[in-house]
Amino acid sequence: MSDLLDQSPEIEPLREQRLGPLFWICVGWLSLNVLGAIFANVLPLVNPLYQNYNAINAGPSLHHLFGTDDLGRDILSRVVFGSRVSLAVGSGAMLIGFGIGMPLGMLAAYRRGRLDTILTAVMYVLLAFPAIIAVIAVISFWTPRTLFKIIVVIGLASVPLVYRVIRSATLAVATKDYVTAAKVQGSTDRRILFRELLPNIAPIAVSFLLIGVATVVTLEGALAFLGLSVNPPTPSWGNMINESRTVMAQNPWLVIFPSLALCLFLLCLNFIGDRLRSYFDVTEVKL
Amino acid sequence: MSERLLEVTDLRTTFRTVTGSVPAVGGVSFDLKANETLGIVGESGSGKTVLARTIMGLQPRTNVEVTGSVLLNGHQVVGASERTMRTMWATEVAMVFQDPMTSLNPVMRIGRQIDETLRVRLGMDRRAAHDRALELLTMVGIPSAQSRYRAYPTELSGGMRQRVVIATALACSPKLLIADEPTTGLDVTIQAQILNLLDSLKQQLSMSVILITHDLGVVATRASRIIVMYAGRIVEMGDTRDIFYHHRMPYTRALLESSPKVTNTPHTRLAVIPGRPPNLSTPHPGCPFAPRCAYATERCHVEAPTLVAASAPGHRFACWNPLTETDHPEAR
Amino acid sequence: MSDERRPLLKVRDLTVTFGKGAHAVSAVAGVSFDIYEGETLGLVGESGCGKSTTGKALMKILTPSSGTVELDGVDITHQRGRALRHARTRMQMIFQDPISSLNPRRRVRGIVAEPLDAWKTVTGEQRDRLVDELLNQVGIDPEVYGDRYARQFSGGQCQRISIARALAMRPQFLICDEVVSALDVSVQAQILNLLEDLKAEYGLTLLFIAHDLAVVKNISDRVAVMYLGRIGEIGPSEVLYEAPAHPYTKFLLGAALEADPESATTGAVLEGEPPSPLDPPSGCRFRSRCPYATERCAIEEPVLTEVAPGHQVACHFPFIAQ
């Protein structure tokens, strides 16, 4: 048997691929955002609704690092509290979108046949409907508007998109020989879905999830800008920008800080998503 | 007849990668006469394809270092600009790749792909190019060329596509045709057709052919001389009969013996080369085959052998412990 | 030696059809053969002849549209669910592409253990020991490579791991679908020898599907030649290679390249290409390329007939040594 041994001494080492410092800076910034949103109550911040009439439309100072708005409310505090809405909408909606879209997409791609045909047809019909208009329509009529309703509506609207991405990712994996091999060995469908398919589509799912969160946060901003998000005075990045557009000339801080927060947040999400995708891409590593 | 069409001297192609430099071709010298078929044999990673692309001047300028000399019909290829190479491609040298699908444009009718070469390179007018393209398609044995002229590559079978690729390569009557695994992936009967076609075209157009393959069977009856490559170097070269019957390098023998033969009785135990070809990015001082060689001695691991002449003219091998002539039971 | 042997696998009139209506293509069109216990049957043919489809239909990866497959006297054609999953553990299949046969995101030990975990036949320490033993048998050192990811291996190593996985459930019957065609010559020899050793050790019965005639001859006791979804000839390897009775077999063997400069190249080359299975020729499917075809071949379809013990040919005018 000795001639059968694969005696090759060396084995291809996995190419060390690094995520890079910029990736970690982005992760750091995002964590700061998330922590800020969670612990906003405990942080030494002024109540975002407290109106200080002694400091109206004040520029940045030691008392108010980001300045105050036309009602004398602290902008720093409002930006931090405002991130709660953005984060809640972003993660909540994606939770719904992936919770429904991902299992459906995987199942359809793995099972194929009639289930796939029907599901895909339904999803494509939904996709053909302009999502933003649908969301606006539903939210305008489904009053009173609460954060929960907004999350549900955006979440449902994202299902077909998630479904399409996950389905095509799964399709690419499901035709591989190792899936057939697992079937042939007598593995159950559940084992195949979780052991063979999920790990291979997870990287795509994660990066799409991050980019999805970014898109939803933007969408919330757009809705708020149209006055269709959470009702004032509750701050959100979107409605802060919306409210400040009339006083932009007098008090630029009012629009700069929430916009900056939104931009950086989205930039980080997109960068991390993109970086993760290429990091986990097995073929890119291999070749 | 003995005019040298191609002279390759100490050719080295080194790739610079993140993990270090990889000498894919490490000092190769050989020449090719006009109207000769040369076979280059090696396993994957032996550098045979890189060698072919270097001779074609197809290596990218970045991250690849090419030294040595490739004289093609008197023109230097190493260091030549792409503009210079353009004047040589198609008219001096042309190439047929392994996968015909990737060397044809899938959204262009096959006739137009040949037309284009003719019009751009030879300055033919539309009419003449069309007629010549039809002629070429007929020459490579495509039945009802007139109707296939307007077909898209996807509408043809693998064998037919490879014929189209050959027609495109021959459009400007090159003096040298490099065929890189032209029949890998084709069926046995189609493979025989294509090899016969290449043979007859070579005679018809009096060109030289370099036939690159991993399959000794492909070159056994088609090539007049054979080069055996291993880990980017030539380990043995010589007339086909010398390589098959009087080889001196243990690797050549191992390659011959490990391939199953139609004449074997069922359940014949195959001779096996243990291990795998070396990783070129980690430099080895000695003979690249030493770790897998049954005859390797101390010296083989520290000092790389150079090509030395064997008794037959033109037969050279690189080995410290060559097989003797008596080691060949099959010698005739 | 062939008569008293028991057929382990009986295939009768197996047909696999893709598509519907006018676009229906019978990739396998009525194939019958037996595989005897302990033998290796080679299945050769050109691409599109249905050899891989036959293998997949036996494993029920593809559903046959008609015909039966009997394993050890039990008809598995109509089994579903758990019964089918169970039947499959007695048969295993190894695929052509070594890289895509292994999940790149799993470690070697996990891949080999997958069938054991799916069936929970052995667990705990016993399972770990069995996995390491299997890896040792295929020449992969479990201590060194056991915890590596599949994507770190070369083609030959991947194929070894696939073999270990296939043997985990101790199958009786193994289908090898072009398992060496993606490998280098030297690695190919390693895998072929390994298969022979494991066959002896596990008492396996093999169906070896390949396009390379030399490889098939080397490993098979009997060989079946397929053309356009049908079996043209089946017989003991040496008889079939020495004295092919079907014209197609003769041409196929004539086209096989031998690594010998003195082998004849002047052998007649088969002209043309296989016709589309969408529209197969009437009568004998080979007649459109056969130089010996007559009117009878266009009208009457030849059936497999015995020309010598164990040697069957589907041709109206077979070459038979008088």
PDB file of N, CA and C in Angstrom, chain B residues 47-77:
ATOM      1  N   GLY B  47       4.590  23.822 -16.794  1.00  0.00           N
ATOM      2  CA  GLY B  47       5.040  25.037 -17.469  1.00  0.00           C
ATOM      3  C   GLY B  47       4.882  25.000 -18.967  1.00  0.00           C
ATOM      4  N   LYS B  48       4.230  23.966 -19.487  1.00  0.00           N
ATOM      5  CA  LYS B  48       4.155  23.854 -20.947  1.00  0.00           C
ATOM      6  C   LYS B  48       3.255  24.917 -21.555  1.00  0.00           C
ATOM      7  N   THR B  49       2.161  25.239 -20.892  1.00  0.00           N
ATOM      8  CA  THR B  49       1.281  26.270 -21.430  1.00  0.00           C
ATOM      9  C   THR B  49       1.916  27.658 -21.306  1.00  0.00           C
ATOM     10  N   VAL B  50       2.581  27.900 -20.168  1.00  0.00           N
ATOM     11  CA  VAL B  50       3.266  29.186 -19.983  1.00  0.00           C
ATOM     12  C   VAL B  50       4.332  29.357 -21.055  1.00  0.00           C
ATOM     13  N   LEU B  51       5.044  28.274 -21.351  1.00  0.00           N
ATOM     14  CA  LEU B  51       6.069  28.311 -22.390  1.00  0.00           C
ATOM     15  C   LEU B  51       5.444  28.719 -23.726  1.00  0.00           C
ATOM     16  N   ALA B  52       4.320  28.099 -24.044  1.00  0.00           N
ATOM     17  CA  ALA B  52       3.659  28.408 -25.312  1.00  0.00           C
ATOM     18  C   ALA B  52       3.241  29.869 -25.369  1.00  0.00           C
ATOM     19  N   ARG B  53       2.664  30.355 -24.291  1.00  0.00           N
ATOM     20  CA  ARG B  53       2.203  31.739 -24.287  1.00  0.00           C
ATOM     21  C   ARG B  53       3.370  32.715 -24.341  1.00  0.00           C
ATOM     22  N   THR B  54       4.514  32.319 -23.753  1.00  0.00           N
ATOM     23  CA  THR B  54       5.682  33.187 -23.811  1.00  0.00           C
ATOM     24  C   THR B  54       6.218  33.250 -25.239  1.00  0.00           C
ATOM     25  N   ILE B  55       6.242  32.109 -25.908  1.00  0.00           N
ATOM     26  CA  ILE B  55       6.716  32.108 -27.295  1.00  0.00           C
ATOM     27  C   ILE B  55       5.797  32.965 -28.165  1.00  0.00           C
ATOM     28  N   MET B  56       4.509  32.946 -27.825  1.00  0.00           N
ATOM     29  CA  MET B  56       3.539  33.752 -28.558  1.00  0.00           C
ATOM     30  C   MET B  56       3.660  35.233 -28.206  1.00  0.00           C
ATOM     31  N   GLY B  57       4.442  35.550 -27.169  1.00  0.00           N
ATOM     32  CA  GLY B  57       4.505  36.938 -26.715  1.00  0.00           C
ATOM     33  C   GLY B  57       3.205  37.367 -26.066  1.00  0.00           C
ATOM     34  N   LEU B  58       2.541  36.424 -25.427  1.00  0.00           N
ATOM     35  CA  LEU B  58       1.225  36.727 -24.853  1.00  0.00           C
ATOM     36  C   LEU B  58       1.280  37.009 -23.366  1.00  0.00           C
ATOM     37  N   GLN B  59       2.494  36.961 -22.775  1.00  0.00           N
ATOM     38  CA  GLN B  59       2.553  37.206 -21.340  1.00  0.00           C
ATOM     39  C   GLN B  59       2.271  38.676 -21.049  1.00  0.00           C
ATOM     40  N   PRO B  60       1.476  38.940 -20.041  1.00  0.00           N
ATOM     41  CA  PRO B  60       1.232  40.335 -19.682  1.00  0.00           C
ATOM     42  C   PRO B  60       2.526  41.006 -19.224  1.00  0.00           C
ATOM     43  N   ARG B  61       2.580  42.319 -19.380  1.00  0.00           N
ATOM     44  CA  ARG B  61       3.814  43.024 -19.038  1.00  0.00           C
ATOM     45  C   ARG B  61       3.986  43.184 -17.528  1.00  0.00           C
ATOM     46  N   THR B  62       2.876  43.183 -16.795  1.00  0.00           N
ATOM     47  CA  THR B  62       2.983  43.411 -15.362  1.00  0.00           C
ATOM     48  C   THR B  62       3.100  42.100 -14.609  1.00  0.00           C
ATOM     49  N   ASN B  63       3.929  42.103 -13.572  1.00  0.00           N
ATOM     50  CA  ASN B  63       4.093  40.963 -12.688  1.00  0.00           C
ATOM     51  C   ASN B  63       4.658  39.722 -13.350  1.00  0.00           C
ATOM     52  N   VAL B  64       5.123  39.837 -14.578  1.00  0.00           N
ATOM     53  CA  VAL B  64       5.763  38.700 -15.235  1.00  0.00           C
ATOM     54  C   VAL B  64       7.115  39.165 -15.755  1.00  0.00           C
ATOM     55  N   GLU B  65       8.127  38.361 -15.475  1.00  0.00           N
ATOM     56  CA  GLU B  65       9.445  38.710 -15.964  1.00  0.00           C
ATOM     57  C   GLU B  65       9.881  37.642 -16.957  1.00  0.00           C
ATOM     58  N   VAL B  66      10.212  38.062 -18.168  1.00  0.00           N
ATOM     59  CA  VAL B  66      10.666  37.122 -19.181  1.00  0.00           C
ATOM     60  C   VAL B  66      12.094  37.473 -19.556  1.00  0.00           C
ATOM     61  N   THR B  67      12.989  36.491 -19.441  1.00  0.00           N
ATOM     62  CA  THR B  67      14.364  36.717 -19.891  1.00  0.00           C
ATOM     63  C   THR B  67      14.749  35.606 -20.853  1.00  0.00           C
ATOM     64  N   GLY B  68      15.888  35.778 -21.493  1.00  0.00           N
ATOM     65  CA  GLY B  68      16.313  34.816 -22.492  1.00  0.00           C
ATOM     66  C   GLY B  68      15.931  35.314 -23.866  1.00  0.00           C
ATOM     67  N   SER B  69      15.868  34.399 -24.821  1.00  0.00           N
ATOM     68  CA  SER B  69      15.617  34.836 -26.182  1.00  0.00           C
ATOM     69  C   SER B  69      14.696  33.861 -26.913  1.00  0.00           C
ATOM     70  N   VAL B  70      13.765  34.412 -27.639  1.00  0.00           N
ATOM     71  CA  VAL B  70      12.913  33.619 -28.525  1.00  0.00           C
ATOM     72  C   VAL B  70      13.027  34.241 -29.908  1.00  0.00           C
ATOM     73  N   LEU B  71      13.729  33.587 -30.806  1.00  0.00           N
ATOM     74  CA  LEU B  71      13.869  34.098 -32.165  1.00  0.00           C
ATOM     75  C   LEU B  71      12.887  33.359 -33.060  1.00  0.00           C
ATOM     76  N   LEU B  72      11.909  34.092 -33.536  1.00  0.00           N
ATOM     77  CA  LEU B  72      10.893  33.472 -34.375  1.00  0.00           C
ATOM     78  C   LEU B  72      11.101  33.986 -35.796  1.00  0.00           C
ATOM     79  N   ASN B  73      11.575  33.124 -36.636  1.00  0.00           N
ATOM     80  CA  ASN B  73      11.834  33.496 -38.018  1.00  0.00           C
ATOM     81  C   ASN B  73      12.707  34.757 -38.095  1.00  0.00           C
ATOM     82  N   GLY B  74      13.656  34.841 -37.161  1.00  0.00           N
ATOM     83  CA  GLY B  74      14.568  35.976 -37.158  1.00  0.00           C
ATOM     84  C   GLY B  74      14.121  37.164 -36.330  1.00  0.00           C
ATOM     85  N   HIS B  75      12.880  37.143 -35.830  1.00  0.00           N
ATOM     86  CA  HIS B  75      12.399  38.267 -35.011  1.00  0.00           C
ATOM     87  C   HIS B  75      12.487  37.907 -33.533  1.00  0.00           C
ATOM     88  N   GLN B  76      12.952  38.859 -32.734  1.00  0.00           N
ATOM     89  CA  GLN B  76      13.028  38.629 -31.299  1.00  0.00           C
ATOM     90  C   GLN B  76      11.656  38.869 -30.656  1.00  0.00           C
ATOM     91  N   VAL B  77      11.180  37.876 -29.917  1.00  0.00           N
ATOM     92  CA  VAL B  77       9.871  38.007 -29.277  1.00  0.00           C
ATOM     93  C   VAL B  77      10.000  38.563 -27.864  1.00  0.00           C
TER      94      VAL B  77
END
